[in-house]
Coordinates of C-alpha atoms in Angstrom, one line a residue:
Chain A
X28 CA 10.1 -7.6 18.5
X29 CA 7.6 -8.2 21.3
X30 CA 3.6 -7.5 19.7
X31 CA 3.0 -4.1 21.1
X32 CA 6.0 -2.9 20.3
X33 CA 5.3 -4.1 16.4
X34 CA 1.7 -2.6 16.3
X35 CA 3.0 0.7 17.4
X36 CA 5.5 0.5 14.6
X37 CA 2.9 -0.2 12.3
X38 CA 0.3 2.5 13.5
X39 CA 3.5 5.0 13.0
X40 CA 3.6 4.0 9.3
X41 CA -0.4 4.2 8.7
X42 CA -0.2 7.5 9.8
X43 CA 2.8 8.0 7.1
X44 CA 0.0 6.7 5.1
X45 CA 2.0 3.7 4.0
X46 CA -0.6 0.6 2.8
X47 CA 1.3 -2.5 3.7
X48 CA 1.7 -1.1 6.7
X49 CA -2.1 -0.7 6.8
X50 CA -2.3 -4.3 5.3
X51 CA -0.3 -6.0 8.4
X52 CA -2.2 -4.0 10.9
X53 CA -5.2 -5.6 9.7
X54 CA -3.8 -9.0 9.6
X55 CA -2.6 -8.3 12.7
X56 CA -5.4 -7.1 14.6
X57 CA -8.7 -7.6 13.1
X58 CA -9.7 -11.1 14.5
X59 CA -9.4 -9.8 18.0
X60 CA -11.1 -6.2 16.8
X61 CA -14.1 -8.9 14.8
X62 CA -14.4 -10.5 18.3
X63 CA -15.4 -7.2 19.5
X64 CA -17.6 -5.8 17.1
X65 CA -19.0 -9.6 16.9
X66 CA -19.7 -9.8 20.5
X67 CA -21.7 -6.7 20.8
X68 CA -23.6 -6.7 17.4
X69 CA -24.4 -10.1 18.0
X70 CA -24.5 -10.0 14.2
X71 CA -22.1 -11.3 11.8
X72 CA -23.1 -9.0 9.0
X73 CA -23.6 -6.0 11.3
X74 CA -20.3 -7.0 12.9
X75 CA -18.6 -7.3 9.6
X76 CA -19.4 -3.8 8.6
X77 CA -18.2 -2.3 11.6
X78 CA -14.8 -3.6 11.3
X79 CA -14.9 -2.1 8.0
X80 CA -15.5 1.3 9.6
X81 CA -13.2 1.0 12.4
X82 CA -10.2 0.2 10.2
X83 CA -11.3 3.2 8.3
X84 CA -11.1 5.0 11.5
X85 CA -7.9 3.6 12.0
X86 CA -6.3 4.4 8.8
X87 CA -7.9 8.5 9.4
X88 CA -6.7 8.9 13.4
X89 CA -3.5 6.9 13.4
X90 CA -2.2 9.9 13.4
X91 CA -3.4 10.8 17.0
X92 CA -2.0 7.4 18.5
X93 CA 0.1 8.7 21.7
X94 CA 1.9 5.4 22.9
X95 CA 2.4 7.2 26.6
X96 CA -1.5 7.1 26.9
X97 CA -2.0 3.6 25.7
X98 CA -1.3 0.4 24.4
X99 CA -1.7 -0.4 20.9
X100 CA -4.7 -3.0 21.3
X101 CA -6.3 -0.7 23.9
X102 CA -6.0 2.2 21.6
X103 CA -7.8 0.2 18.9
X104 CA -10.6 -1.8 20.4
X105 CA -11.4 1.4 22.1
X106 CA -12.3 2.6 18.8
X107 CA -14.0 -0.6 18.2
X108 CA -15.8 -0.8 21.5
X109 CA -17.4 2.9 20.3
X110 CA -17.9 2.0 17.2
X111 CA -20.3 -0.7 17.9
X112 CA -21.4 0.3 20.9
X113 CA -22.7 3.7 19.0
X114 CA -24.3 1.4 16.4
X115 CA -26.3 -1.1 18.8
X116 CA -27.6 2.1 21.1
X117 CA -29.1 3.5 17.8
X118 CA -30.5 -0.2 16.6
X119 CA -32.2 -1.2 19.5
X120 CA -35.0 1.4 19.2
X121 CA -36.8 -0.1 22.0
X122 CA -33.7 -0.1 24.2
X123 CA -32.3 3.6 23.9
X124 CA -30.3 4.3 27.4
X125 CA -31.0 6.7 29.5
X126 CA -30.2 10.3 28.0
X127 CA -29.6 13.8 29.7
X128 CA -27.9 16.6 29.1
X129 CA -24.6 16.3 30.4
X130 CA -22.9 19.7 32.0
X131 CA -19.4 18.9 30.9
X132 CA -18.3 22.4 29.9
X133 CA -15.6 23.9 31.9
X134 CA -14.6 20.5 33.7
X135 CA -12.4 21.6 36.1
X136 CA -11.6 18.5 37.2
X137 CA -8.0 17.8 38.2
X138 CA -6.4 16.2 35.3
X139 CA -6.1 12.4 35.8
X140 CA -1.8 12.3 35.9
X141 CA -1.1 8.2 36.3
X142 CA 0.7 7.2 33.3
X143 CA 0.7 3.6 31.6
X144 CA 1.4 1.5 34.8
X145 CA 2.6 -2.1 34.2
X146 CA 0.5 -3.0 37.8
X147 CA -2.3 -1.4 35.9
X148 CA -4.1 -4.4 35.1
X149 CA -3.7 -6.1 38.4
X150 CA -4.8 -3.3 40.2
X151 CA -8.3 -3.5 38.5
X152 CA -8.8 -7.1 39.6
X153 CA -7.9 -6.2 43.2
X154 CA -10.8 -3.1 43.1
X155 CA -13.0 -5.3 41.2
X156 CA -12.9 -8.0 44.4
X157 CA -13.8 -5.0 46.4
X158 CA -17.2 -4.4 45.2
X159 CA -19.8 -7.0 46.0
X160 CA -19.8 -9.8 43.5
X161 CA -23.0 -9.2 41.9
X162 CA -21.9 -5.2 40.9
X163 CA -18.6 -6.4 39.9
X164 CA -19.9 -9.1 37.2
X165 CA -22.4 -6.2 35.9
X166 CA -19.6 -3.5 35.8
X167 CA -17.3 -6.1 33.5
X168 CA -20.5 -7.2 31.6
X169 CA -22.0 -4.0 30.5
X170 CA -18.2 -3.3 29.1
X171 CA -18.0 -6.5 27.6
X172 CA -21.3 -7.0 25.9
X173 CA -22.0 -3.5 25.6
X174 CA -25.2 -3.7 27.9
X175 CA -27.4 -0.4 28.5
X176 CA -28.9 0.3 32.0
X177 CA -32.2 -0.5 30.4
X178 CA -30.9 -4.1 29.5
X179 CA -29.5 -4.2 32.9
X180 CA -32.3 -3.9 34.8
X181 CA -34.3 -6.0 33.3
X182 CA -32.0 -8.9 33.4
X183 CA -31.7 -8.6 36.8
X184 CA -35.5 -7.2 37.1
X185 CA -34.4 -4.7 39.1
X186 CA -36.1 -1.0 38.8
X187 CA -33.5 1.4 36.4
X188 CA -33.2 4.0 38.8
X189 CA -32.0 1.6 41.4
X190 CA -29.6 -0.1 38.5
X191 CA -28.3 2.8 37.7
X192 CA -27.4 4.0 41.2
X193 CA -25.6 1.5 42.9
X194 CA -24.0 1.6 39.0
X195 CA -22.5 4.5 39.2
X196 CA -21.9 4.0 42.9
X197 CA -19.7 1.2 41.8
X198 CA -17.7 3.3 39.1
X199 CA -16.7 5.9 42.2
X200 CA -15.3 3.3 44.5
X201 CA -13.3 1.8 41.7
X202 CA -12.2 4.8 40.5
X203 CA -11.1 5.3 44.7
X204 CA -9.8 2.7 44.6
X205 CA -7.9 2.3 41.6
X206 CA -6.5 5.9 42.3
X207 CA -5.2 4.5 46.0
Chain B
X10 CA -29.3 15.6 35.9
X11 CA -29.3 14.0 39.5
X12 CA -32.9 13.0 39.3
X13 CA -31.8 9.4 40.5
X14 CA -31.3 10.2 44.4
X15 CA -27.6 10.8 43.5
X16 CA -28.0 14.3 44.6
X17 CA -25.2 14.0 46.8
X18 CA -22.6 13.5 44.6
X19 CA -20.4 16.6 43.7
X20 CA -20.1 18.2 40.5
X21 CA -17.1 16.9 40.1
X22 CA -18.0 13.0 41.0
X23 CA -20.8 13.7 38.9
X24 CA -18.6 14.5 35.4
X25 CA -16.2 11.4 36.4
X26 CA -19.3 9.3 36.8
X27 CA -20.3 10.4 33.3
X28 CA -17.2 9.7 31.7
X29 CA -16.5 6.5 33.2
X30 CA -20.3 5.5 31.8
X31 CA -19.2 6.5 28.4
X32 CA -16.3 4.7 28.9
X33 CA -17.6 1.9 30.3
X34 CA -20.2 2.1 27.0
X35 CA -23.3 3.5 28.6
X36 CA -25.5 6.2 27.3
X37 CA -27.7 7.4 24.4
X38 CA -26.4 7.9 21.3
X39 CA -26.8 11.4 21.9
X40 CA -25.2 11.9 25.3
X41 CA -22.5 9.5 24.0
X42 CA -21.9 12.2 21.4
X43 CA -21.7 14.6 24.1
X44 CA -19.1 13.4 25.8
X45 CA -16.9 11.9 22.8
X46 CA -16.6 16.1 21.7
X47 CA -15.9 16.5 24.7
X48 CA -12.8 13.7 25.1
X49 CA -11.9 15.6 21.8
X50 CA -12.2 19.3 23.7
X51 CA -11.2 19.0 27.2
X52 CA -8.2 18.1 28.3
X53 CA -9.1 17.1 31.4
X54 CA -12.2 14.9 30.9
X55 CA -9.4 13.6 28.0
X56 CA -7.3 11.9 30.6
X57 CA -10.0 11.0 33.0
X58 CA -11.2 8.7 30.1
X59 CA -8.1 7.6 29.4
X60 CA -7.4 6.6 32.7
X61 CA -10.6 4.3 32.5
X62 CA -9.8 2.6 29.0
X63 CA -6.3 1.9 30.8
X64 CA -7.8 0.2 33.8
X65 CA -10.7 -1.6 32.0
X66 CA -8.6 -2.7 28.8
X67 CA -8.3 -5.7 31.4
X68 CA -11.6 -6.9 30.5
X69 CA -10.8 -7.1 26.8
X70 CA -9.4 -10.5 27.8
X71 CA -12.8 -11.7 27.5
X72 CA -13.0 -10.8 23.9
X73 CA -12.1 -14.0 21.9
X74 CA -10.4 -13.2 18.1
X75 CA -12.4 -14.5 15.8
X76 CA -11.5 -15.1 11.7
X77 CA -12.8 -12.0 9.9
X78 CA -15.0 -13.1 6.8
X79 CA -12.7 -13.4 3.7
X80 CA -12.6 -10.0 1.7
X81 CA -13.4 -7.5 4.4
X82 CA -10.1 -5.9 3.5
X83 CA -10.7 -5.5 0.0
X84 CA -13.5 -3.9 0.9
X85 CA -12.1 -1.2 3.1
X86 CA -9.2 -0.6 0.9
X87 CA -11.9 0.0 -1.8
X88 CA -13.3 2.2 -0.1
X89 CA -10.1 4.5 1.3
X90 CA -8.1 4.1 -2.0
X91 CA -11.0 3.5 -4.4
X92 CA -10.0 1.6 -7.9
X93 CA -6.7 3.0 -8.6
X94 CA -4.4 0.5 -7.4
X95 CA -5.4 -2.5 -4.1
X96 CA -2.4 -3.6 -3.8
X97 CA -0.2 -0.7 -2.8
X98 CA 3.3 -1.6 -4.9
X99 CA 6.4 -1.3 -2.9
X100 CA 8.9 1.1 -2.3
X101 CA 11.1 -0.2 -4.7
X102 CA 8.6 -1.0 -7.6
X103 CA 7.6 2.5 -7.4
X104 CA 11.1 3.6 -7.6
X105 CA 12.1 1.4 -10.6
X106 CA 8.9 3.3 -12.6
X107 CA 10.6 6.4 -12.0
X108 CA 13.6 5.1 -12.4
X109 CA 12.5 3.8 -16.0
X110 CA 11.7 7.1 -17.4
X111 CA 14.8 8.8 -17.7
X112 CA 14.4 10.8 -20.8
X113 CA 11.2 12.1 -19.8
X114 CA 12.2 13.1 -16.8
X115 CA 15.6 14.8 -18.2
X116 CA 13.0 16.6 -20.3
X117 CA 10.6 18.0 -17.7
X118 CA 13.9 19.3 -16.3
X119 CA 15.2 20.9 -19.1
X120 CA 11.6 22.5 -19.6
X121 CA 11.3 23.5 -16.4
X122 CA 15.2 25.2 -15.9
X123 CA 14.1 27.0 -19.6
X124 CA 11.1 28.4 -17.8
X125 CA 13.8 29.6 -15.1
X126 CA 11.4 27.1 -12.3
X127 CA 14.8 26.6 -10.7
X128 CA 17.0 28.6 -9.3
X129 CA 20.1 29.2 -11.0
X130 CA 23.2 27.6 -9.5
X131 CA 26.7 29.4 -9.8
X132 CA 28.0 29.0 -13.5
X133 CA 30.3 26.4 -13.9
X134 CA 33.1 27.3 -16.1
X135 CA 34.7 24.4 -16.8
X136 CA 32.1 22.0 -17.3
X137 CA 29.0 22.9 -19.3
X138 CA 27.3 19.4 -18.3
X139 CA 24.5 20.2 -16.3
X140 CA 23.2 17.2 -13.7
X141 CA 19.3 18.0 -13.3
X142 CA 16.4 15.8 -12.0
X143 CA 13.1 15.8 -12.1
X144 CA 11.4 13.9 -8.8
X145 CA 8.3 13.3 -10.3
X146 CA 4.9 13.0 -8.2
X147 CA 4.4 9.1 -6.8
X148 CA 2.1 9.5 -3.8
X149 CA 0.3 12.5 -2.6
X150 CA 0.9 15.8 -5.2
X151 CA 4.5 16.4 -4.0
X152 CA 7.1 17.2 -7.0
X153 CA 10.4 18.4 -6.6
X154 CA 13.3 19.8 -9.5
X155 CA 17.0 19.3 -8.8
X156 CA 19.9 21.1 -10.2
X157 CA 23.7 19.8 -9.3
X158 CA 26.4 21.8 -9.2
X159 CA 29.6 19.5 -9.5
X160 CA 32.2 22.4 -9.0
X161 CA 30.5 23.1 -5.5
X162 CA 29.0 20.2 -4.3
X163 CA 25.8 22.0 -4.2
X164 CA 22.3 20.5 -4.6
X165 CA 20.0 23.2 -5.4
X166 CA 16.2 22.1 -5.2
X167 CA 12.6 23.1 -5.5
X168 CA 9.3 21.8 -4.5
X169 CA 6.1 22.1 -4.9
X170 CA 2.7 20.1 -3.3
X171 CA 1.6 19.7 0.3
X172 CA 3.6 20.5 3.2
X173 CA 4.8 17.1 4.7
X174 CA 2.5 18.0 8.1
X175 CA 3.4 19.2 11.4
X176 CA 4.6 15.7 12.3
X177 CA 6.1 15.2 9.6
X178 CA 8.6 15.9 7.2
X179 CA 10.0 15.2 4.1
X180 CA 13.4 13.3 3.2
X181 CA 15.5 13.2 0.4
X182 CA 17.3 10.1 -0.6
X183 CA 20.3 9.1 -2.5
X184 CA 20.1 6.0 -4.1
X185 CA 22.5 4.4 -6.3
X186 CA 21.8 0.8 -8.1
X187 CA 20.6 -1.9 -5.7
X188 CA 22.4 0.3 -3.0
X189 CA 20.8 1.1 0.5
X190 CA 19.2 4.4 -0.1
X191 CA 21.3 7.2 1.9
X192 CA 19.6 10.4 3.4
X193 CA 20.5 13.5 2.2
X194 CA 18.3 15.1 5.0
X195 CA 15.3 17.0 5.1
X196 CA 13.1 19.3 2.5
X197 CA 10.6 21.5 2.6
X198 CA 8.1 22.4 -0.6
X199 CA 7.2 25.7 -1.6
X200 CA 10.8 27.0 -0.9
X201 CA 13.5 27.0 -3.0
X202 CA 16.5 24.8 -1.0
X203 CA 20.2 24.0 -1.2
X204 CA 21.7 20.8 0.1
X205 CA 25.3 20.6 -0.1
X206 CA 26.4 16.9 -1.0
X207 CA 28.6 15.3 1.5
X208 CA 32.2 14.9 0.0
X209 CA 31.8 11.1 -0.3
X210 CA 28.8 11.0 -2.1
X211 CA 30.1 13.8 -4.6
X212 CA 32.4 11.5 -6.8
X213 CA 28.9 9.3 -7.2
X214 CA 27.1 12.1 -7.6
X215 CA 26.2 11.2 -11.8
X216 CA 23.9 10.7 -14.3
X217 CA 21.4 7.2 -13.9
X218 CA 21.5 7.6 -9.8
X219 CA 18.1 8.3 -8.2
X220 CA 16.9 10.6 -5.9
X221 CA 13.7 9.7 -4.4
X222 CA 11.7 11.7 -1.5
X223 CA 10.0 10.1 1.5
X224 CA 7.2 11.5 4.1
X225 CA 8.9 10.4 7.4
X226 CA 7.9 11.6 10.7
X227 CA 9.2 15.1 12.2
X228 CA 13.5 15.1 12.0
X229 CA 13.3 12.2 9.5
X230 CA 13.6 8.6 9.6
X231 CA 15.0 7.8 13.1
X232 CA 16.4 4.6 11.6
X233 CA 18.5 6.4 8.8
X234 CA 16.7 4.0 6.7
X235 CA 13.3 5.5 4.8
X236 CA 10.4 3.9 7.0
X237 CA 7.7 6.4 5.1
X238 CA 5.9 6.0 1.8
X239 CA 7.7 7.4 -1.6
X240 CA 6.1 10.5 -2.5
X241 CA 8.2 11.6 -5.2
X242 CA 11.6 10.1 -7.1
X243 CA 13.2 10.7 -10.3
X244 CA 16.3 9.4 -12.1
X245 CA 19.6 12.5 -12.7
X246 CA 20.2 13.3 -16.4
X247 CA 22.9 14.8 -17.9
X248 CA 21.9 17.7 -20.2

C-alpha cells in the first residue's frame, strides 16, 4: 500500500475511534510532525508539548479529514503548522504581528474549484522562480520557520510597511500564477 | 485595513491576501483567530485556504522528521483516554471477555425479556428453547438484546446508547469460533429491529456463537470485514 494511501486508512479508523489505529498514526507521522513543531518552537520542550496537542487535535477532527481536499501529511502538519505557529505568535510578547480587524464576512469570493492536482507541487516551484529571488526565499521562509513580518523586517532591516507590501504583493502573483 | 499603501487592491484581493497570510502563518494571534472561524464558516474563504495549503505543502519538504522524545505518546493517550486502559486491547481480546461470560449474559437476557425489554417474537410451537443474547456495552454506552426465532429465521433486536453518527453506522456480526466474523448488516439503537438470518447461517444459528456490534462508517464496512472498533458483543444462550 503506497504511504498516503495507509495514513488515510488509518485517519478513517481514528475517526471510528479505534486506538491502534491512533497508535500507528503516531508512529507513523510524528517525527515529521516533531520536525515541525521543533523547527518553529525552536524548543524541544515547547515543541514536545505541541505534538502532544496536535495528536489530540488529530484524534478530535479526524473526523473532518476530506481526502479530495488533501493529502494526509498536508492535512496534518497543517494542523501542526497552526498549532505552533499560534503558540510562538503568543510567546514572543515583543514580536506580536501586525493585527487588524479583518472584514471577512460575506466573502463573496468565487470559490477556489482546482482539486488535488498531481502537477500541483511543480507548479509552485515554476511561480516561485517567477518572483525575484530575494521575495521568493522570504515567502518559503516565513512558512517554514514560522517568521512574522515583524521578524522579517528586521532581518532584512527593511521598514515593516515596505515588508509587508511587496509581501503580499508576492502572495497575488503567485496566487496568478498558480491559478494560470 | 489598507493603511500600508495597498489601497489599490480590491476587496476581493484583499480577503485572498488575508487568507493566504494565515496560511502562509502570518498574523496576530488574534486576527489568526479571525480567520481560522472563518475557514470553519465560509465556504469560500474554506477553499481559498485550501488551495494555498495544497500549493505550499511543497515547502514541507524542508521539514526534516526528527525522533519524538520517548513517552510522548503515553502522554497523550493519558490524556484522551485517562487511566482506564493505555493499551487499547484488540478486537478479539475484547470479544473473548464477552465471549467468557455466558451465564451472565444469558441472565441479563432472561431479565430483560421478563421485563418485556424485547419485543416478542412469534411463538414457537414446537420448540420452547428460546436463543437470546445479550450484546453487552464494550466501547462507548451502546447495548443491544437479541431474541432468535429458529422457526422463522428471524433476528429480533433492540438497542440502546448513542446513535452511531451521521457518518457512521453500526454493524452487527456473526461470529462463530475462530471464524471470520460475517456481517449481518446494519443497526440502529433506540429502535426496535428485525434482521432476518440468511438461510446459510440459520443451521449455525446456536447457542456459544457470538454476535458482536461494530461502529463502521456510513453503509458499513466497505471491506465486508469489521474495520471499526467493538462497541458491544455478547455470547447466544439457550434458555
Amino acid at each position: 500500500m503506497a504511504e498516503p494511501a495507509e495514513i488515510t486508512q488509518l485517519l478513517s479508523r481514528v475517526a471510528l475511534r479505534d486506538r491502534a489505529a491512533f497508535k500507528a498514526l503516531y508512529d507513523r507521522t510524528s517525527a515529521k510532525l516533531f520536525g515541525v513543531t521543533l523547527r518553529i518552537l525552536s524548543n524541544r520542550t515547547e515543541a514536545e508539548d505541541a505534538l502532544q496537542e496536535v495528536f489530540i487535535k488529530v484524534w478530535q477532527r479526524a473526523e473532518g479529514y476530506r481526502p479530495d481536499a488533501a493529502s494526509p501529511m498536508t492535512w496534518l502538519i497543517t494542523i501542526a503548522r497552526n498549532h505552533a505557529i499560534d503558540k510562538v505568535r503568543a510567546r514572543r510578547s515583543g514580536h506580536t504581528d501586525i493585527e487588524e480587524a479583518f472584514d471577512l464576512a460575506d466573502s463573496g469570493m468565487n470559490p477556489e474549484q482546482s482539486a488535488i492536482n498531481t502537477d500541483d507541487g511543480n507548479r509552485i516551484d515554476d511561480c516561485m522562480k517567477s518572483l525575484k529571488p530575494d521575495r521568493a526565499e522570504a515567502v518559503r521562509r516565513v512558512y517554514v520557520e514560522g517568521e512574522s513580518y515583524n521578524e522579517l523586517a528586521d532581518r532584512l532591516a527593511v521598514p515593516l510597511n515596505t515588508v509587508r507590501t511587496w509581501l503580499r504583493r508576492s502572495l497575488l502573483a503567485l496566487r496568478e500564477c498558480l491559478e494560470a | 485595513m489598507s493603511d500600508f499603501g495597498d489601497t489599490d487592491l480590491s476587496r476581493d484581493e484583499e480577503r485572498r491576501v488575508a487568507v493566504a497570510e494565515y496560511v502562509l502563518g502570518l498574523g496576530s494571534v488574534t486576527s489568526r483567530a479571525t480567520i481560522a472561524r472563518a475557514i470553519e464558516t465560509d465556504a469560500a474563504i474554506a477553499s481559498e485556504a485550501r488551495f494555498w495549503e495544497r500549493h505550499l505543502s511543497r515547502f514541507n519538504d524542508d521539514y526534516e522528521a526528527v525522533a519524538a522524545p520517548a513517552g510522548v505518546f503515553e502522554r497523550i493517550e493519558q490524556r484522551l483516554f485517562g487511566n482506564a486502559q493505555v493499551t487499547r486491547a484488540s478486537w478479539y481480546d475484547s470479544l473473548n471477555f464477552w465471549r467468557g461470560l455466558t451465564g451472565l449474559a444469558a441472565a441479563a437476557a432472561v431479565v430483560a425479556i421478563g421485563l418485556n425489554l424485547l419485543p416478542p417474537v412469534a411463538p414457537t410451537p414446537t420448540d420452547d428453547t428460546q436463543l437470546v443474547a445479550a450484546l453487552q456495552t464494550v466501547e462507548g454506552d451502546v447495548s443491544f438484546l437479541a431474541r432468535y426465532d429458529a422457526a422463522s429465521g428471524q433476528l429480533r433486536l433492540t438497542g440502546s446508547g448513542s446513535p452511531a453518527g451521521t457518518a457512521n453506522d453500526y454493524e452487527l456480526w456473526f461470529i462463530e469460533g475462530d471464524n471470520a466474523p460475517i456481517s449481518m448488516g446494519v443497526l440502529t439503537v433506540g429502535e426496535a429491529q428485525t434482521v432476518s438470518v440468511d438461510e446459510a447461517l440459520r443451521e449455525q444459528f446456536s447457542q456459544g456463537i457470538t454476535l458482536a456490534v461494530t461502529r463502521e462508517i456510513a453503509g458499513g464496512s466497505p471491506t465486508g470485514a469489521p474495520e471499526g472498533p467493538i462497541v458491544a458483543a455478547g455470547p447466544v444462550a439457550a434458555i
